[in-house]
Amino acid sequence: RHDRGAGAAGGGRWTKKGAGGGSRRIQLAVAEPKPKQRGDPPAAFAMTLRKVENWPIHRELLNRVEADGHKLEFSAQVSFFHRPSRSFFGSTWEGRSVKAEKMEPGENSIVKMSVTLNDLVFWYTYIDDKNTLAVIELVATEFDGAQQIKLAQYACGWTFLKPFGQIGCIAGNSTETQGAYVDVRNDRADLHSDESYSSTHIFKRTPRVLAFLSDAEFAQLDETAFEDTRIQYRVLQHQRLLQARHLIYENELVGPSDIVAGMRPTVVPGPVGTGNSRIAALGLEVDRRDRDEKVRG
């Protein structure tokens, strides 16, 4: 069994579970050379990871998990990577674990799943450098339902976005350098519409390869992508998050259900089957006009 262990970027970190099942981990700072910086104010973002079509799972793993009476659940992990220094930095955040909705027969040894994540994660940054990546890794977790314990995690592919140095909403079938940008401070666009999401492909292996890729190999990553696996995502500029920046670290990824000391209690959904919780957290809504009212003075 492949246990992913401590993750891609070694060093000390702490983990904190949110009411919704997500977690965040603080890691080491980026090495030299440093990313390019912007002046005040920093940029703030809200990223939604909506759905993965054709999530790949090895048939042998699926059969073995079922034979053992265990179950697989699926989640996404988000971290930051600076290409010039070849280092992960900031924090790593893991979304909630969810079940697959359906299974499609795959070719050869691969089974394809449809997985709806509906993850939302926030951060703010002074980085203004398109060589800095937001890395998304797909993870399958094996659970022993009878003992209620996590047995192992398996890497299922990864991708990256380039929100650093961008403004607004990456949406409408855009790439990292083109598309429609929506500033939620000034635009009440229909954020529930399919058109507000983009999709990108998923690469094979794990994001650890980023530390070893040459520029030429990085430019050819598309050749390592799964043929029909894509993740739907959206990145919104969310400057009102800066009202709470004294409560979270720069480049710290924080989910809507992660406990943030100093926030006024808000209602967030708990893990599936547990109902709602009222906790000190950022909450789910991105385009609220009274965000600053939730932060204690």
Tab-separated table of C-alpha atoms in Angstrom, residues 58-236:
chain	number	residue	atom	x	y	z
A	58	HIS	CA	-6.227	1.477	-10.681
A	59	ARG	CA	-8.606	-1.457	-10.973
A	60	GLU	CA	-6.276	-3.654	-8.885
A	61	LEU	CA	-6.453	-1.161	-5.990
A	62	LEU	CA	-10.227	-0.880	-6.224
A	63	ASN	CA	-10.658	-4.643	-6.231
A	64	ARG	CA	-8.310	-5.126	-3.264
A	65	VAL	CA	-10.050	-2.403	-1.199
A	66	GLU	CA	-13.446	-3.957	-1.864
A	67	ALA	CA	-12.152	-7.464	-1.042
A	68	ASP	CA	-10.861	-6.186	2.314
A	69	GLY	CA	-14.245	-4.666	3.133
A	70	HIS	CA	-12.835	-1.143	3.093
A	71	LYS	CA	-13.937	1.941	1.179
A	72	LEU	CA	-12.307	4.684	-0.865
A	73	GLU	CA	-13.108	8.361	-0.498
A	74	PHE	CA	-11.743	11.211	-2.558
A	75	SER	CA	-10.341	14.667	-1.825
A	76	ALA	CA	-8.158	17.413	-3.234
A	77	GLN	CA	-5.060	18.931	-1.652
A	78	VAL	CA	-3.883	22.457	-2.496
A	79	SER	CA	-0.375	23.860	-1.991
A	80	PHE	CA	1.914	26.526	-3.462
A	81	PHE	CA	5.097	26.001	-5.479
A	82	HIS	CA	7.724	28.520	-6.618
A	83	ARG	CA	9.435	27.276	-9.788
A	84	PRO	CA	12.695	29.322	-9.715
A	85	SER	CA	13.539	28.115	-6.189
A	86	ARG	CA	11.998	24.653	-6.809
A	87	SER	CA	10.238	24.727	-3.452
A	88	PHE	CA	6.803	24.329	-1.916
A	89	PHE	CA	5.888	27.041	0.575
A	90	GLY	CA	3.013	28.660	2.454
A	91	SER	CA	0.593	25.953	3.539
A	92	THR	CA	-1.051	22.766	2.354
A	93	TRP	CA	-4.831	22.462	2.590
A	94	GLU	CA	-6.893	19.302	2.227
A	95	GLY	CA	-10.552	19.409	1.317
A	96	ARG	CA	-13.220	17.126	2.720
A	97	SER	CA	-13.352	13.481	1.699
A	98	VAL	CA	-16.325	12.560	-0.495
A	99	LYS	CA	-17.627	9.461	-2.202
A	100	ALA	CA	-17.610	8.933	-5.943
A	101	GLU	CA	-20.967	9.483	-7.647
A	102	LYS	CA	-20.561	6.959	-10.423
A	103	MET	CA	-18.035	4.602	-11.943
A	104	GLU	CA	-17.284	4.318	-15.655
A	105	PRO	CA	-15.592	1.248	-17.155
A	106	GLY	CA	-12.077	2.289	-18.078
A	107	GLU	CA	-9.549	0.922	-20.530
A	108	ASN	CA	-6.882	-1.539	-19.449
A	109	SER	CA	-6.208	-1.302	-15.701
A	110	ILE	CA	-7.844	2.091	-15.020
A	111	VAL	CA	-11.371	2.726	-13.680
A	112	LYS	CA	-12.816	6.237	-14.080
A	113	MET	CA	-14.900	7.929	-11.354
A	114	SER	CA	-17.085	11.035	-11.306
A	115	VAL	CA	-16.399	12.989	-8.096
A	116	THR	CA	-18.061	16.232	-6.965
A	117	LEU	CA	-15.790	18.073	-4.516
A	118	ASN	CA	-17.441	21.486	-4.047
A	119	ASP	CA	-14.374	22.686	-2.145
A	120	LEU	CA	-13.760	26.363	-1.381
A	121	VAL	CA	-10.438	27.713	-0.105
A	122	PHE	CA	-9.188	31.247	0.626
A	123	TRP	CA	-5.774	32.921	0.833
A	124	TYR	CA	-4.114	36.307	0.535
A	125	THR	CA	-0.651	37.087	-0.778
A	126	TYR	CA	1.882	39.752	-1.645
A	127	ILE	CA	3.300	37.539	-4.392
A	128	ASP	CA	2.972	38.916	-7.924
A	129	ASP	CA	4.874	36.279	-9.860
A	130	LYS	CA	3.527	33.998	-12.605
A	131	ASN	CA	6.296	31.509	-11.834
A	132	THR	CA	4.402	30.733	-8.619
A	133	LEU	CA	1.826	27.965	-8.931
A	134	ALA	CA	-1.247	26.850	-7.042
A	135	VAL	CA	-0.863	23.057	-7.107
A	136	ILE	CA	-3.884	20.749	-6.863
A	137	GLU	CA	-3.402	17.050	-6.120
A	138	LEU	CA	-6.116	14.394	-6.311
A	139	VAL	CA	-5.982	11.926	-3.420
A	140	ALA	CA	-7.883	8.699	-2.716
A	141	THR	CA	-8.071	7.661	0.947
A	142	GLU	CA	-8.689	4.103	2.099
A	143	PHE	CA	-10.882	3.813	5.189
A	144	ASP	CA	-11.695	0.901	7.458
A	145	GLY	CA	-15.365	1.625	8.084
A	146	ALA	CA	-15.687	-0.861	10.941
A	147	GLN	CA	-12.792	0.644	12.910
A	148	GLN	CA	-13.373	4.203	11.670
A	149	ILE	CA	-9.698	4.683	10.835
A	150	LYS	CA	-7.747	5.972	7.834
A	151	LEU	CA	-5.430	3.290	6.447
A	152	ALA	CA	-3.610	4.875	3.516
A	153	GLN	CA	-3.714	7.606	0.886
A	154	TYR	CA	-2.996	7.204	-2.825
A	155	ALA	CA	-1.928	9.856	-5.313
A	156	CYS	CA	-4.262	9.985	-8.321
A	157	GLY	CA	-2.831	12.849	-10.385
A	158	TRP	CA	-2.301	16.590	-10.133
A	159	THR	CA	-2.488	19.902	-11.943
A	160	PHE	CA	-1.611	23.559	-11.382
A	161	LEU	CA	-3.080	27.045	-11.846
A	162	LYS	CA	-1.372	30.426	-12.090
A	163	PRO	CA	-3.470	32.848	-9.997
A	164	PHE	CA	-0.461	34.781	-8.692
A	165	GLY	CA	-0.188	37.958	-10.710
A	166	GLN	CA	-3.794	37.628	-11.952
A	167	ILE	CA	-6.766	39.799	-11.045
A	168	GLY	CA	-10.357	38.746	-10.717
A	169	CYS	CA	-12.182	35.607	-11.764
A	170	ILE	CA	-10.605	33.010	-14.040
A	171	ALA	CA	-13.738	31.851	-15.799
A	172	GLY	CA	-15.470	31.060	-19.058
A	173	ASN	CA	-13.217	28.412	-20.660
A	174	SER	CA	-10.151	30.528	-20.015
A	175	THR	CA	-6.521	29.508	-19.848
A	176	GLU	CA	-4.048	30.810	-17.298
A	177	THR	CA	-3.460	33.919	-19.406
A	178	GLN	CA	-6.826	34.609	-21.037
A	179	GLY	CA	-10.472	34.762	-20.109
A	180	ALA	CA	-13.061	36.835	-18.292
A	181	TYR	CA	-12.126	38.303	-14.933
A	182	VAL	CA	-14.737	39.238	-12.354
A	183	ASP	CA	-13.973	41.291	-9.262
A	184	VAL	CA	-16.579	40.245	-6.694
A	185	ARG	CA	-16.294	43.613	-4.961
A	186	ASN	CA	-17.956	45.302	-7.930
A	187	ASP	CA	-19.755	42.626	-9.914
A	188	ARG	CA	-22.649	40.401	-8.826
A	189	ALA	CA	-22.180	37.899	-11.658
A	190	ASP	CA	-24.100	34.640	-11.510
A	191	LEU	CA	-21.487	32.664	-9.611
A	192	HIS	CA	-23.689	29.560	-9.663
A	193	SER	CA	-23.673	29.260	-13.460
A	194	ASP	CA	-21.617	26.698	-15.356
A	195	GLU	CA	-20.104	29.541	-17.375
A	196	SER	CA	-18.327	30.880	-14.288
A	197	TYR	CA	-16.138	27.745	-14.147
A	198	SER	CA	-13.146	26.676	-16.202
A	199	SER	CA	-11.610	23.228	-16.477
A	200	THR	CA	-8.096	21.929	-16.894
A	201	HIS	CA	-6.505	18.531	-17.387
A	202	ILE	CA	-4.878	16.307	-14.763
A	203	PHE	CA	-1.282	15.116	-15.053
A	204	LYS	CA	-0.010	11.667	-14.135
A	205	ARG	CA	2.374	11.046	-11.209
A	206	THR	CA	2.528	13.533	-8.274
A	207	PRO	CA	3.434	17.233	-7.930
A	208	ARG	CA	6.760	16.211	-6.375
A	209	VAL	CA	8.085	16.039	-9.937
A	210	LEU	CA	8.005	19.853	-10.041
A	211	ALA	CA	11.187	19.954	-7.957
A	212	PHE	CA	13.077	18.065	-10.681
A	213	LEU	CA	11.608	19.272	-13.995
A	214	SER	CA	13.707	21.373	-16.348
A	215	ASP	CA	12.047	24.292	-18.144
A	216	ALA	CA	11.772	22.162	-21.272
A	217	GLU	CA	10.162	19.284	-19.363
A	218	PHE	CA	7.765	21.677	-17.606
A	219	ALA	CA	6.689	23.027	-21.000
A	220	GLN	CA	5.875	19.471	-22.103
A	221	LEU	CA	3.755	18.504	-19.099
A	222	ASP	CA	0.658	18.296	-21.291
A	223	GLU	CA	2.111	15.124	-22.763
A	224	THR	CA	1.760	13.452	-19.351
A	225	ALA	CA	-1.925	14.357	-18.881
A	226	PHE	CA	-4.676	11.754	-18.583
A	227	GLU	CA	-6.567	11.782	-21.845
A	228	ASP	CA	-10.070	12.601	-20.565
A	229	THR	CA	-9.663	13.590	-16.879
A	230	ARG	CA	-10.490	17.209	-16.064
A	231	ILE	CA	-11.201	19.288	-12.968
A	232	GLN	CA	-13.663	22.184	-12.892
A	233	TYR	CA	-12.404	25.212	-10.972
A	234	ARG	CA	-12.902	28.932	-10.445
A	235	VAL	CA	-10.605	31.573	-8.947
A	236	LEU	CA	-12.164	34.804	-7.687
